[in-house]
Amino acid sequence: MEEKKRILITGAAGFLGSHLCEFFLKKDYHVIGMDNLITGSLKNIEDFFSLENFEFYHHDITKFIHVPDKLDYILHFASPASPIDYLKIPIQTLKVGSLGIHNCLGLAKSKNARILIASTSEVYGDPLVHPQTEEYWGNVNPVGPRGVYDEAKRFQEAITMAYHRFHGVETRIVRIFNTYGPKMRLNDGRALPAFIGQALRGEDITVFGDGSQTRSFCYVDDLIEGIYRLLMSDYPYPVNIGNPDEISILDFAKEIIELTGTKQKITFKDLPVNDPKQRKPDISKAKEILKWSPKIDRKEGLKRTYDYFRNLPKEELRTSSHNNFEKYIIR
Ligand code: UDP
């Protein structure tokens, strides 16, 4: 019998990490999930604990990582990943994106494992090129409130390429654009859980700025398939994965109002500092190299996501997504 592939997923209890665990468990891999649970939740992965193929390490990857036996793949997805998180825990965000990735790359080198790292469209900052191609170097403010995340992710890409070039480690870099779906945290301050949470609680929908800023939202299942294809490819340079269907945040809020049937109105709040004005991936590379493009449109994806949120226990809904936000936001 062929030995099972062994994969380590950091950030396993987070939104994307937990979907990746599920995906690879379904493919019959032995999945080792790792998380320090600062922003992740065990609820996202509780169904996997009874499976023989799943192990969980409660560990902070900024400390030395020990995993026994062989490892075929490492997926590095540990990081706070929403504006509210990196305003609340800026130092941890920088540490996981520097010390954490260094440990992961060292582990990949010692185990001779292939490593894929989660980068982000934030490496493009407030982009002056639209749509964003992988060749664009970005427009990031290193000392602004988002700098702790954006620069950590840029550093991650640099150290990953260095391990590839200097040590010959097999590396892959995915630049993830806005992604949504079940298991997002209701109170992480992101637009989609904020709007749906507000609708479900009967609060007004808070649009920041005049809502003319754009984003392009990708359904999580599409993203995971793109990540899998990139991992299995032999392409070591960054690849954008996202859905190029661009929409203004105001129109997006209106879509959520229609979907949820809420009678609440939209209220406008100040735009956070360095909030990118526009964002849309150019996915030519993913199409050409990975033969990948998104399949699930926003209508279908939002319906599935809303079904998840409205079935959450009532007590989870009660925490307002913006309870603490005002305190942390720097304008
Ligand atoms: N946003 C908003 N109201 C909210 C939360 C977010 O208008 O209650 C805006 C936010 O300022 C940004 C967009 O929605 O322009 C997407 O925000 P999100 O945090 O989801 O992602 P990111 O800014 O990282 O792309």
Short mmCIF file of N, CA and C and ligand atoms in Angstrom, two decimals, residues 83 122 146 178 189-191 194-195 206-208 213 215 249 272 275 279 322, ligand 1:
data_model
loop_
_atom_site.label_atom_id
_atom_site.label_comp_id
_atom_site.label_asym_id
_atom_site.label_seq_id
_atom_site.Cartn_x
_atom_site.Cartn_y
_atom_site.Cartn_z
N PRO A 83 -7.91 43.70 8.89
CA PRO A 83 -7.44 44.99 9.41
C PRO A 83 -7.62 45.11 10.92
N GLU A 122 -2.36 42.39 -0.54
CA GLU A 122 -1.86 43.55 0.23
C GLU A 122 -0.42 43.89 -0.16
N ARG A 146 -1.52 49.52 8.28
CA ARG A 146 -1.55 48.23 7.57
C ARG A 146 -0.15 47.72 7.28
N ASN A 178 -9.20 39.10 -1.90
CA ASN A 178 -10.32 38.96 -0.95
C ASN A 178 -11.09 37.67 -1.18
N GLY A 189 -14.12 42.18 11.53
CA GLY A 189 -14.11 43.53 10.99
C GLY A 189 -14.11 43.58 9.47
N ARG A 190 -14.04 42.43 8.82
CA ARG A 190 -14.06 42.43 7.35
C ARG A 190 -15.45 42.78 6.85
N ALA A 191 -15.48 43.29 5.62
CA ALA A 191 -16.73 43.80 5.08
C ALA A 191 -17.84 42.73 5.09
N ALA A 194 -19.00 41.56 8.55
CA ALA A 194 -19.57 42.74 9.22
C ALA A 194 -20.98 42.99 8.69
N PHE A 195 -21.14 43.03 7.37
CA PHE A 195 -22.45 43.35 6.78
C PHE A 195 -23.49 42.28 7.11
N THR A 206 -22.61 49.32 7.97
CA THR A 206 -21.60 50.39 8.02
C THR A 206 -20.70 50.34 6.79
N VAL A 207 -20.85 51.32 5.92
CA VAL A 207 -19.95 51.42 4.76
C VAL A 207 -18.90 52.48 5.08
N PHE A 208 -17.63 52.13 4.90
CA PHE A 208 -16.55 53.07 5.19
C PHE A 208 -16.28 53.94 3.96
N GLN A 213 -14.72 52.61 -3.11
CA GLN A 213 -13.56 51.71 -3.21
C GLN A 213 -14.04 50.34 -3.68
N ARG A 215 -13.48 46.05 -4.49
CA ARG A 215 -12.82 44.78 -4.16
C ARG A 215 -13.37 43.73 -5.13
N ILE A 249 -17.77 48.77 -2.82
CA ILE A 249 -18.23 48.31 -1.50
C ILE A 249 -19.67 48.75 -1.25
N PRO A 272 -10.87 53.96 6.76
CA PRO A 272 -9.60 53.74 7.49
C PRO A 272 -8.40 54.21 6.66
N ASP A 275 -6.71 52.58 3.17
CA ASP A 275 -7.65 51.58 2.65
C ASP A 275 -7.53 51.62 1.11
N ARG A 279 -9.16 47.22 -6.20
CA ARG A 279 -8.42 45.95 -6.16
C ARG A 279 -9.12 44.95 -7.06
N HIS A 322 -18.37 45.47 15.43
CA HIS A 322 -17.61 46.71 15.64
C HIS A 322 -17.51 47.11 17.09
N1 UDP B 1 -15.59 48.01 4.92
C1 UDP B 1 -16.75 48.73 5.09
N2 UDP B 1 -17.52 48.48 6.20
C2 UDP B 1 -17.19 47.55 7.14
C3 UDP B 1 -16.00 46.81 6.95
C4 UDP B 1 -15.22 47.05 5.83
O1 UDP B 1 -17.10 49.57 4.26
O2 UDP B 1 -17.94 47.41 8.13
C5 UDP B 1 -14.78 48.29 3.73
C6 UDP B 1 -13.27 48.46 4.00
O3 UDP B 1 -12.97 49.79 4.38
C7 UDP B 1 -12.68 48.09 2.65
C8 UDP B 1 -13.67 47.04 2.11
O4 UDP B 1 -14.85 47.17 2.86
O5 UDP B 1 -12.70 49.19 1.77
C9 UDP B 1 -13.15 45.61 2.25
O6 UDP B 1 -12.73 45.46 3.56
P1 UDP B 1 -12.17 44.09 4.14
O7 UDP B 1 -11.72 44.38 5.55
O8 UDP B 1 -13.17 43.03 3.94
O9 UDP B 1 -10.93 43.73 3.23
P2 UDP B 1 -9.60 44.55 2.79
O10 UDP B 1 -9.72 46.01 3.11
O11 UDP B 1 -8.50 43.89 3.51
O12 UDP B 1 -9.60 44.31 1.34
#
